[in-house]
PDB file of C-alpha atoms and ligand atoms in Angstrom:
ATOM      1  CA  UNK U  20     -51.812 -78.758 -54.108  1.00 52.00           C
ATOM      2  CA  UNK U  21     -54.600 -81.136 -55.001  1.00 59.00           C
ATOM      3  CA  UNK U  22     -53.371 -84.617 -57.143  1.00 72.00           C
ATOM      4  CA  UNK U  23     -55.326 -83.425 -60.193  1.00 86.00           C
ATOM      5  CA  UNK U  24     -52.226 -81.086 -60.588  1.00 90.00           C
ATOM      6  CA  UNK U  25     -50.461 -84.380 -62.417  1.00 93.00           C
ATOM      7  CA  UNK U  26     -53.026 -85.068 -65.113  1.00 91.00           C
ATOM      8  CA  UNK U  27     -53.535 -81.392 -65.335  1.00 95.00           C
ATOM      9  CA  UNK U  28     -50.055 -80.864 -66.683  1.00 96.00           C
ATOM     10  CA  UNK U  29     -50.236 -82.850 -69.630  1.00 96.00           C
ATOM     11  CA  UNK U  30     -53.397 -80.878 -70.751  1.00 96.00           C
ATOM     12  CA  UNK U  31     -51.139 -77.973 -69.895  1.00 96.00           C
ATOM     13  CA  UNK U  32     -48.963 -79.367 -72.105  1.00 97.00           C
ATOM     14  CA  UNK U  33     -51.304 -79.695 -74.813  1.00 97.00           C
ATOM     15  CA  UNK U  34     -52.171 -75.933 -74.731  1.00 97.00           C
ATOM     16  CA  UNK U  35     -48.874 -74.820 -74.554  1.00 97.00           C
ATOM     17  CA  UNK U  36     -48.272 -76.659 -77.925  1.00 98.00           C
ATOM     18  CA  UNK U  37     -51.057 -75.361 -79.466  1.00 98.00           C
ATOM     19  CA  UNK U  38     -50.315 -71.652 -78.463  1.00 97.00           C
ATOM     20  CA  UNK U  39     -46.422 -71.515 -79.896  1.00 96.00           C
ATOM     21  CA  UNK U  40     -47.946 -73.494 -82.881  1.00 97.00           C
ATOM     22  CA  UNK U  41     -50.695 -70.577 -83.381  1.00 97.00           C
ATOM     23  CA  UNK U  42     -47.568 -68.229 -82.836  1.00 96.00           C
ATOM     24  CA  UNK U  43     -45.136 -70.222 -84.988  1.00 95.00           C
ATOM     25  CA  UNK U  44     -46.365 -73.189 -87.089  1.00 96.00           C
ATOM     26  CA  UNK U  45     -42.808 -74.056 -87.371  1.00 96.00           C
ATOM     27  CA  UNK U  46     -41.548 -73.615 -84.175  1.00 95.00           C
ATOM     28  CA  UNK U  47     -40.610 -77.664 -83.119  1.00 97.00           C
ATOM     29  CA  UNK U  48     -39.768 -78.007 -86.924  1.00 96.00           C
ATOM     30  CA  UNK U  49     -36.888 -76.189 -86.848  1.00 94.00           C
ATOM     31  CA  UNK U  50     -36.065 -76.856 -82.891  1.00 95.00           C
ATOM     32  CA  UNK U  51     -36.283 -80.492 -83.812  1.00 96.00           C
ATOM     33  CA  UNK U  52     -33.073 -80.210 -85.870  1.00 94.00           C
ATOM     34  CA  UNK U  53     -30.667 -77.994 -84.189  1.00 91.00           C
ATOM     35  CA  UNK U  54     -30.114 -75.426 -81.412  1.00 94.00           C
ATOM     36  CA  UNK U  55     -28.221 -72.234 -81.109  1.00 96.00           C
ATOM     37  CA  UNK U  56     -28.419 -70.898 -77.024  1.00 98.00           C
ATOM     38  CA  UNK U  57     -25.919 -68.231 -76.618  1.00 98.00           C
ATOM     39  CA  UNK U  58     -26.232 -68.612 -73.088  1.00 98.00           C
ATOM     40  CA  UNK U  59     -25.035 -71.350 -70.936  1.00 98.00           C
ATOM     41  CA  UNK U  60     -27.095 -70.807 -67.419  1.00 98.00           C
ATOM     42  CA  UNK U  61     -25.814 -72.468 -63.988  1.00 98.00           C
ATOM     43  CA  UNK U  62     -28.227 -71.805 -61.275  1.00 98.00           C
ATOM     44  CA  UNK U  63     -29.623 -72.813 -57.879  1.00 98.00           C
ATOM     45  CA  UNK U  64     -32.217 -76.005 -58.145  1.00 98.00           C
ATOM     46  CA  UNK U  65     -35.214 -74.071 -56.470  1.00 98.00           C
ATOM     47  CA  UNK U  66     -38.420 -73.929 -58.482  1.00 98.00           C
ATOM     48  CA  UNK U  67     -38.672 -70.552 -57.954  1.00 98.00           C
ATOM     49  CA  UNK U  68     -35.253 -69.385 -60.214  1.00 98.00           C
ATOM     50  CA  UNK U  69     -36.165 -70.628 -63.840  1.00 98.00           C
ATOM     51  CA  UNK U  70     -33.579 -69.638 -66.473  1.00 98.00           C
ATOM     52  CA  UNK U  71     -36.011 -69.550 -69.515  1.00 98.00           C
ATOM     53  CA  UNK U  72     -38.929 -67.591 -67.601  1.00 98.00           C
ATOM     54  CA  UNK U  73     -36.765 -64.963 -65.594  1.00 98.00           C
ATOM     55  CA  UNK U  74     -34.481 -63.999 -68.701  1.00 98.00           C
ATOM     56  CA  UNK U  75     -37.406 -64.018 -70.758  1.00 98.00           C
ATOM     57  CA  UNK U  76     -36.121 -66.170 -73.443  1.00 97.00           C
ATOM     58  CA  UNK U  77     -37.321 -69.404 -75.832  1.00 95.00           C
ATOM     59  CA  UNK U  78     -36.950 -73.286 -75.940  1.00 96.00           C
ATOM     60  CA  UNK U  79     -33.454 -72.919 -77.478  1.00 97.00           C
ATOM     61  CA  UNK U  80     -31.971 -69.948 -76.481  1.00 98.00           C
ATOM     62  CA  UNK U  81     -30.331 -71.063 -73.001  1.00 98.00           C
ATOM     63  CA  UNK U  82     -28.747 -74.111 -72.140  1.00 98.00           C
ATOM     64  CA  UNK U  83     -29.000 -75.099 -68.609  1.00 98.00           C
ATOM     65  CA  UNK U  84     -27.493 -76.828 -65.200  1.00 98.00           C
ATOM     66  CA  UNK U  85     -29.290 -76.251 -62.046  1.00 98.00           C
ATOM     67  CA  UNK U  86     -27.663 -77.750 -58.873  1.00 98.00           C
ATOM     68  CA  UNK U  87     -28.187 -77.179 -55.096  1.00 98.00           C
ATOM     69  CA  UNK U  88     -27.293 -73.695 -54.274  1.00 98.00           C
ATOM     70  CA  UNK U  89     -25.342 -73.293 -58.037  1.00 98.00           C
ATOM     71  CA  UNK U  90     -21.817 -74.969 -56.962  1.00 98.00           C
ATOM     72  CA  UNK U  91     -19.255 -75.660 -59.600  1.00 98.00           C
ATOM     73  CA  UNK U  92     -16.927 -78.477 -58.469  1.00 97.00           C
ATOM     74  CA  UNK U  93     -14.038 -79.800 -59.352  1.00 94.00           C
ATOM     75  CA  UNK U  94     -14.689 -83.234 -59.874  1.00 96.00           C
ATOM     76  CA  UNK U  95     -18.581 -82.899 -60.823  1.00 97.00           C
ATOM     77  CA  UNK U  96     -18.505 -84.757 -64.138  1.00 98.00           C
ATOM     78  CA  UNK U  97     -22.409 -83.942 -64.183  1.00 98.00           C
ATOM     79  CA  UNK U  98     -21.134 -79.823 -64.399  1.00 98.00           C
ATOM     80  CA  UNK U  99     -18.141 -80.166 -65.898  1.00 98.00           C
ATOM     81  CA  UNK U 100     -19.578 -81.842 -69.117  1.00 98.00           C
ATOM     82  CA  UNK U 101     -22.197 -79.854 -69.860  1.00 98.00           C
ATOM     83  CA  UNK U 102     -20.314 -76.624 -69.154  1.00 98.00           C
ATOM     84  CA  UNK U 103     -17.917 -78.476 -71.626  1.00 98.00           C
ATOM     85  CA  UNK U 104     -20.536 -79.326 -73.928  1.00 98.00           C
ATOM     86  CA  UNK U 105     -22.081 -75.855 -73.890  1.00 98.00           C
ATOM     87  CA  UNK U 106     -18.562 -74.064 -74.365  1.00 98.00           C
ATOM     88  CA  UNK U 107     -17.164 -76.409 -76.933  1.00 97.00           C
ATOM     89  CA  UNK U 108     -19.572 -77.630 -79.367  1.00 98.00           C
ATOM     90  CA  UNK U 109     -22.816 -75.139 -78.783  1.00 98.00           C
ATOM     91  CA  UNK U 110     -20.021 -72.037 -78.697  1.00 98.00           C
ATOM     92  CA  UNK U 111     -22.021 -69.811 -76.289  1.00 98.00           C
ATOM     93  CA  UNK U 112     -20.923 -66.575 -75.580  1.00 98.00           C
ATOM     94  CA  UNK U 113     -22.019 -66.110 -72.257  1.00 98.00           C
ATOM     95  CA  UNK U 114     -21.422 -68.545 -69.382  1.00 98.00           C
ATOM     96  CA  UNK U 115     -23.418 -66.927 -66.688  1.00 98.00           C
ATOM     97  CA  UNK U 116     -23.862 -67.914 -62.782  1.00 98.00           C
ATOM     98  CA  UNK U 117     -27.224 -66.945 -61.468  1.00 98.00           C
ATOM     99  CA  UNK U 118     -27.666 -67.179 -57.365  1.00 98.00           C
ATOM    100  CA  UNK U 119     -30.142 -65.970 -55.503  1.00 98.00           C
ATOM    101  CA  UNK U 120     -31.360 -64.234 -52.043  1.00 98.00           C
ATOM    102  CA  UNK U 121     -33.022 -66.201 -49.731  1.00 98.00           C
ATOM    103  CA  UNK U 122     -30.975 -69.431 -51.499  1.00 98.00           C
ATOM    104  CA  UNK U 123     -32.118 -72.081 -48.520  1.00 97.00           C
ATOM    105  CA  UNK U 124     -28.422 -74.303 -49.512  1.00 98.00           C
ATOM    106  CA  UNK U 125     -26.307 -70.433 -48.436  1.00 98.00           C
ATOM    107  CA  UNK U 126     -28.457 -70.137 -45.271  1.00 97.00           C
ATOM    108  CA  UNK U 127     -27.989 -74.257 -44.504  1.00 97.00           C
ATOM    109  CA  UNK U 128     -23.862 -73.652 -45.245  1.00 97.00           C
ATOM    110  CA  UNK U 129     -24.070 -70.512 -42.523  1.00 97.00           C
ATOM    111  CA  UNK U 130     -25.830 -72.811 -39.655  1.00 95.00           C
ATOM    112  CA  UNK U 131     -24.317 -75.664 -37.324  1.00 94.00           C
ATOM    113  CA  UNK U 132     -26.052 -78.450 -38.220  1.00 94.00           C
ATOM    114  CA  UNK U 133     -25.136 -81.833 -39.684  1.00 95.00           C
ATOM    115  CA  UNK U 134     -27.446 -82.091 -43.157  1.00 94.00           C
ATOM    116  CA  UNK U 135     -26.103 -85.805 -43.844  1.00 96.00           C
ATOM    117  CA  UNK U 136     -25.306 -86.278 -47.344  1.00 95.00           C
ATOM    118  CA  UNK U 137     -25.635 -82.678 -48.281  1.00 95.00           C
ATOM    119  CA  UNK U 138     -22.678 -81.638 -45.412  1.00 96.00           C
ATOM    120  CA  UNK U 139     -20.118 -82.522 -48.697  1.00 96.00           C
ATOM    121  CA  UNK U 140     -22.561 -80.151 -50.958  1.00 97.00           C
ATOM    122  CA  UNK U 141     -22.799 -77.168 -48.716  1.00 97.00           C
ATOM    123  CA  UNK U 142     -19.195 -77.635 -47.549  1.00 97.00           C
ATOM    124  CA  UNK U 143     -18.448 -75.637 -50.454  1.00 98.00           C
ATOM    125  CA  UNK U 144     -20.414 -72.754 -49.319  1.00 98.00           C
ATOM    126  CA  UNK U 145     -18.849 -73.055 -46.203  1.00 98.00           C
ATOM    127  CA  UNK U 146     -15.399 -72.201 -48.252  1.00 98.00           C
ATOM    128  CA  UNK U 147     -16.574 -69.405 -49.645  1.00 98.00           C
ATOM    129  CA  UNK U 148     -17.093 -68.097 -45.904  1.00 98.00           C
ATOM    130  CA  UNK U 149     -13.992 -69.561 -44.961  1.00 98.00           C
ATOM    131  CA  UNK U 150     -11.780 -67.226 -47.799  1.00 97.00           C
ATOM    132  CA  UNK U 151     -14.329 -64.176 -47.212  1.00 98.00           C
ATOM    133  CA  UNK U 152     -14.434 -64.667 -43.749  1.00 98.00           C
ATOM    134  CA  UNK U 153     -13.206 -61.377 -42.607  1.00 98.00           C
ATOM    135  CA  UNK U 154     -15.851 -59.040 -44.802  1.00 98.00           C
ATOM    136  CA  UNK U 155     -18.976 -61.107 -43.708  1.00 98.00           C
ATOM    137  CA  UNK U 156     -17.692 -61.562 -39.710  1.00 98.00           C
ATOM    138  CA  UNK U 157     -18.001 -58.016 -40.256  1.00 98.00           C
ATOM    139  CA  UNK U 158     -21.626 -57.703 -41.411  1.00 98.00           C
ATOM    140  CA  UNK U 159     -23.607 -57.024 -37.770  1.00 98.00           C
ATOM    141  CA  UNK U 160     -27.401 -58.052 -39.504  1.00 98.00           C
ATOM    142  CA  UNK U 161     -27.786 -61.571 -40.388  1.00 97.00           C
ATOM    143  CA  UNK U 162     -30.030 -61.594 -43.457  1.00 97.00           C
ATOM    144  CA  UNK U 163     -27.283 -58.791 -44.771  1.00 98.00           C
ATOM    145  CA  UNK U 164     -24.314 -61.592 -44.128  1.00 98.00           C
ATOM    146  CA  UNK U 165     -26.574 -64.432 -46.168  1.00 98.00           C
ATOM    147  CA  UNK U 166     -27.078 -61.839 -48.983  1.00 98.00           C
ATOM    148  CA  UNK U 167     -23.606 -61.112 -49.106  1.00 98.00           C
ATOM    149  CA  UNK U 168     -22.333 -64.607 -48.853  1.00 98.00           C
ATOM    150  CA  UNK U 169     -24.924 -64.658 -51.824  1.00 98.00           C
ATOM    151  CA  UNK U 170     -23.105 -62.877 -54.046  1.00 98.00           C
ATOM    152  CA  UNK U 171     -19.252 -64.172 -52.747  1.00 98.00           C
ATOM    153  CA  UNK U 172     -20.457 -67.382 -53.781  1.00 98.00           C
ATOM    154  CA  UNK U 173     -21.430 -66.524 -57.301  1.00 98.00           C
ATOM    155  CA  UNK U 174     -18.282 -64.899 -57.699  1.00 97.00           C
ATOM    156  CA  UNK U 175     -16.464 -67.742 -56.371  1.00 97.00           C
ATOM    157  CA  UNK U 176     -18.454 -70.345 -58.367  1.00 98.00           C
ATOM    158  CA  UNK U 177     -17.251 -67.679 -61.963  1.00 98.00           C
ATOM    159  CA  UNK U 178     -13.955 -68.177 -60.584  1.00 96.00           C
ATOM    160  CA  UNK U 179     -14.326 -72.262 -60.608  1.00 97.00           C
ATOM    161  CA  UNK U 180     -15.382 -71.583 -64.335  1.00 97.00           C
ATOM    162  CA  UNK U 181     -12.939 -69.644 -65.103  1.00 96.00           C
ATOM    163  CA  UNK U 182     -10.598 -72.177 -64.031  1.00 94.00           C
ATOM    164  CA  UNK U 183     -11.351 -74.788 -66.329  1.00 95.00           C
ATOM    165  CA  UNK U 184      -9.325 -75.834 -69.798  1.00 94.00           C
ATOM    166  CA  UNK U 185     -12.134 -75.045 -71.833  1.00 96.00           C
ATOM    167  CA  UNK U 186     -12.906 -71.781 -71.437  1.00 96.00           C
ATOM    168  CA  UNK U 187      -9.869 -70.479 -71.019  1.00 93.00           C
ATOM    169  CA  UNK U 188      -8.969 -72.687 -74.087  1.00 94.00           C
ATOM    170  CA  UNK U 189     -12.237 -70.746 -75.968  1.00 96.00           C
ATOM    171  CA  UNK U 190     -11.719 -67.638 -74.714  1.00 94.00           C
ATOM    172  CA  UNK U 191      -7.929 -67.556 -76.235  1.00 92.00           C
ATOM    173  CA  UNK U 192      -9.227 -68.808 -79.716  1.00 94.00           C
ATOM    174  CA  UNK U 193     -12.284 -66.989 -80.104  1.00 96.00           C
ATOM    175  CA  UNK U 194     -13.005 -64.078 -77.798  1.00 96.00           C
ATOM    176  CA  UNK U 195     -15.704 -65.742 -76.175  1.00 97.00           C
ATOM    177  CA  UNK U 196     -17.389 -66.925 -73.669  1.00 98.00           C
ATOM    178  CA  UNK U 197     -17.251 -64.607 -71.161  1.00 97.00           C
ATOM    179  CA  UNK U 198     -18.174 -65.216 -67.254  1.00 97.00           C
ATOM    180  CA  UNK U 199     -20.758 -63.350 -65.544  1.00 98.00           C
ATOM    181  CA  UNK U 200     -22.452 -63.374 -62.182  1.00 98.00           C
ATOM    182  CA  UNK U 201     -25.765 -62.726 -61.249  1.00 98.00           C
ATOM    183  CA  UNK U 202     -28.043 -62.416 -58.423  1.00 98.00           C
ATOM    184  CA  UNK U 203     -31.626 -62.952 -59.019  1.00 98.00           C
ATOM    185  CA  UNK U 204     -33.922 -61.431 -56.527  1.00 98.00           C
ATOM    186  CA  UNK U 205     -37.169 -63.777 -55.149  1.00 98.00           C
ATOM    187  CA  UNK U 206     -38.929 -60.477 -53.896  1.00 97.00           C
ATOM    188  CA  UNK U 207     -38.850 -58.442 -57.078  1.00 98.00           C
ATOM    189  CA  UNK U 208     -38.231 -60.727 -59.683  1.00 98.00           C
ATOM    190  CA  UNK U 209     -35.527 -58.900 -60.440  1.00 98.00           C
ATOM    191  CA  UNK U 210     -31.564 -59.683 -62.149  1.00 98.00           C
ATOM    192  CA  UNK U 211     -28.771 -57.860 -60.939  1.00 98.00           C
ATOM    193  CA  UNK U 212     -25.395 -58.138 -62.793  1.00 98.00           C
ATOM    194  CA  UNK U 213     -22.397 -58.149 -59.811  1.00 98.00           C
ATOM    195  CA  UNK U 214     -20.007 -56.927 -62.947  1.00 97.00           C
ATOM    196  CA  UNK U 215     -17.406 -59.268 -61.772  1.00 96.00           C
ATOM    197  CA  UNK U 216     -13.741 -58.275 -63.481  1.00 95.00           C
ATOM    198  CA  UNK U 217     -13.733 -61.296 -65.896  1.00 93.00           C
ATOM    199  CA  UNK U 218     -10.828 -60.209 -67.870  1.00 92.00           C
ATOM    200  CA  UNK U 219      -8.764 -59.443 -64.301  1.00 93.00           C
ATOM    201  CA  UNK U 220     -10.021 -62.349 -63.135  1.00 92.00           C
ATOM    202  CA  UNK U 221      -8.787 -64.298 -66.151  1.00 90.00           C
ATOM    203  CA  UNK U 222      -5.279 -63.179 -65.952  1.00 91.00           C
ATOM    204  CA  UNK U 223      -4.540 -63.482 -62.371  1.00 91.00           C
ATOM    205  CA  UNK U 224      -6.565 -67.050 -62.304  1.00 90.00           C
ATOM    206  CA  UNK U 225      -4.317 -67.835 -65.471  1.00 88.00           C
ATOM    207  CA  UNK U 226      -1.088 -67.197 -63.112  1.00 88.00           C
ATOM    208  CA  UNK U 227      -2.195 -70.064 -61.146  1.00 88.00           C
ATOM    209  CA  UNK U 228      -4.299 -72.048 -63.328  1.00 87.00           C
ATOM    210  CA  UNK U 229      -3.149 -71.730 -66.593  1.00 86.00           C
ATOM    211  CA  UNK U 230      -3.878 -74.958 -68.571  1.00 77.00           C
ATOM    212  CA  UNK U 231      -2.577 -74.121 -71.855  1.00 70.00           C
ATOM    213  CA  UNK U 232       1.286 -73.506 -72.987  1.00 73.00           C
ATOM    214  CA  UNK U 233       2.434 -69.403 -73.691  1.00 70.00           C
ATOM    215  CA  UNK U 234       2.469 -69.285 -77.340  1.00 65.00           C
ATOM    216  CA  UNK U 235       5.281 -69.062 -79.016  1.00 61.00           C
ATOM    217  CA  UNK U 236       5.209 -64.903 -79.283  1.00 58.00           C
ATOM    218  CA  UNK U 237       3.704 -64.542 -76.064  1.00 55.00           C
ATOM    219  CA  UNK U 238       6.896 -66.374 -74.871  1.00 52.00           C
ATOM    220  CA  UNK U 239       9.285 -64.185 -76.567  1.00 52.00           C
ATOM    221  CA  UNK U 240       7.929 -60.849 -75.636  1.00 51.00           C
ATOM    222  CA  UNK U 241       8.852 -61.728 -71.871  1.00 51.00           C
ATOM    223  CA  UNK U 242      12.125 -63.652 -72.878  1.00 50.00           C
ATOM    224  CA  UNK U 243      13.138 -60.259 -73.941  1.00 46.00           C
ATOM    225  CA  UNK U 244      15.430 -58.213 -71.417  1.00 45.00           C
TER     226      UNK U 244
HETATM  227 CO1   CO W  27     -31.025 -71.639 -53.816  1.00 90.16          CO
END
């Protein structure tokens, strides 16, 4: 790619704003004051997975964190805040994790290599295998394992969101969000929904994790003999 690329985006730029203006005089008006996404997006940092151009939405309608193979930690303020932020005070109704095949952080987790800083990353990945380790020892083709592992990861990276104080908080009060997992495919362009059992997943993560008291009814329909 030739170094004109740099100057070249800001004239890019310049179009672009012209076009949505053509469209929509209005359109940074009213973005400019408030925003309404009813999406919250977490997804794998390669260029080639953007949330806004592969759902086929607007500035505005998804709110997004990208990481390095779409890991939800723990103790990731950086995460943790803005699924916070998108749960809490934007009230989206869908929290949705979007992996992908061919995601270069999966196939890195799946090889013996030391990565340097990134080992702590991918170690997360590696996890996954570790808890799924049975189904994908049994997948013979090795592109069929990494797809697989994939998907396990995007489920295990709803579950890490599902774990959290705010949604489950949210989801009590006001129906919403729900947690959904995706795979996005590089070759076709194409989303799949993996369906994943939020409300099962909920309940048996809420065994566990459950980070708000029983209310009081809740209590006394299983106090009862
Ligand atoms: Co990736």
């Amino acid at each position: 790619m030739s170094d004109d690329i740099y100057e070249e985006i800001f004239e890019r730029n310049r179009r672009w704003v012209k076009e949505q203006k053509a469209d929509d005089p209005d359109f940074f008006e009213k973005l400019a004051t408030e925003q309404h996404p009813r999406f919250l997006f977490v997804g794998c940092s390669d260029s080639r997975v953007p949330a806004n151009t592969i759902m086929g939405v607007e500035p505005g309608e998804v709110f997004v964190h990208r990481n390095v193979a779409n890991v939800i930690v723990n103790t990731d303020s950086n995460a943790l805040s803005t699924i916070h932020y998108a749960v809490d005070h934007l009230k989206v109704d869908h929290v949705v994790v979007c992996g992908h095949y061919g995601c270069g952080g999966v196939k890195a987790a799946m090889q013996a290599r030391d990565l340097g800083i990134l080992n702590g990353w991918l170690r997360n990945i590696r996890d996954v295998y570790r808890l799924h380790r049975e189904e994908l020892d049994a997948i013979d083709d090795p592109i069929e394992q990494q797809r697989r592992l994939v998907e396990l990861n995007v489920e295990e990276q709803c579950i890490n969101i599902i774990k959290t104080a705010v949604v489950q908080r949210n989801y009590l009060e006001r129906g919403a969000p729900r947690v959904h997992g995706w795979v996005y495919s590089l070759d076709s362009g194409l989303l799949k929904d993996l369906e994943i059992p939020f409300g099962d997943l909920l309940e048996k993560i809420r065994e566990i994790y459950r980070l708000t008291p029983k209310p009081k009814r809740e209590l006394d329909l299983d106090d009862e003999p």
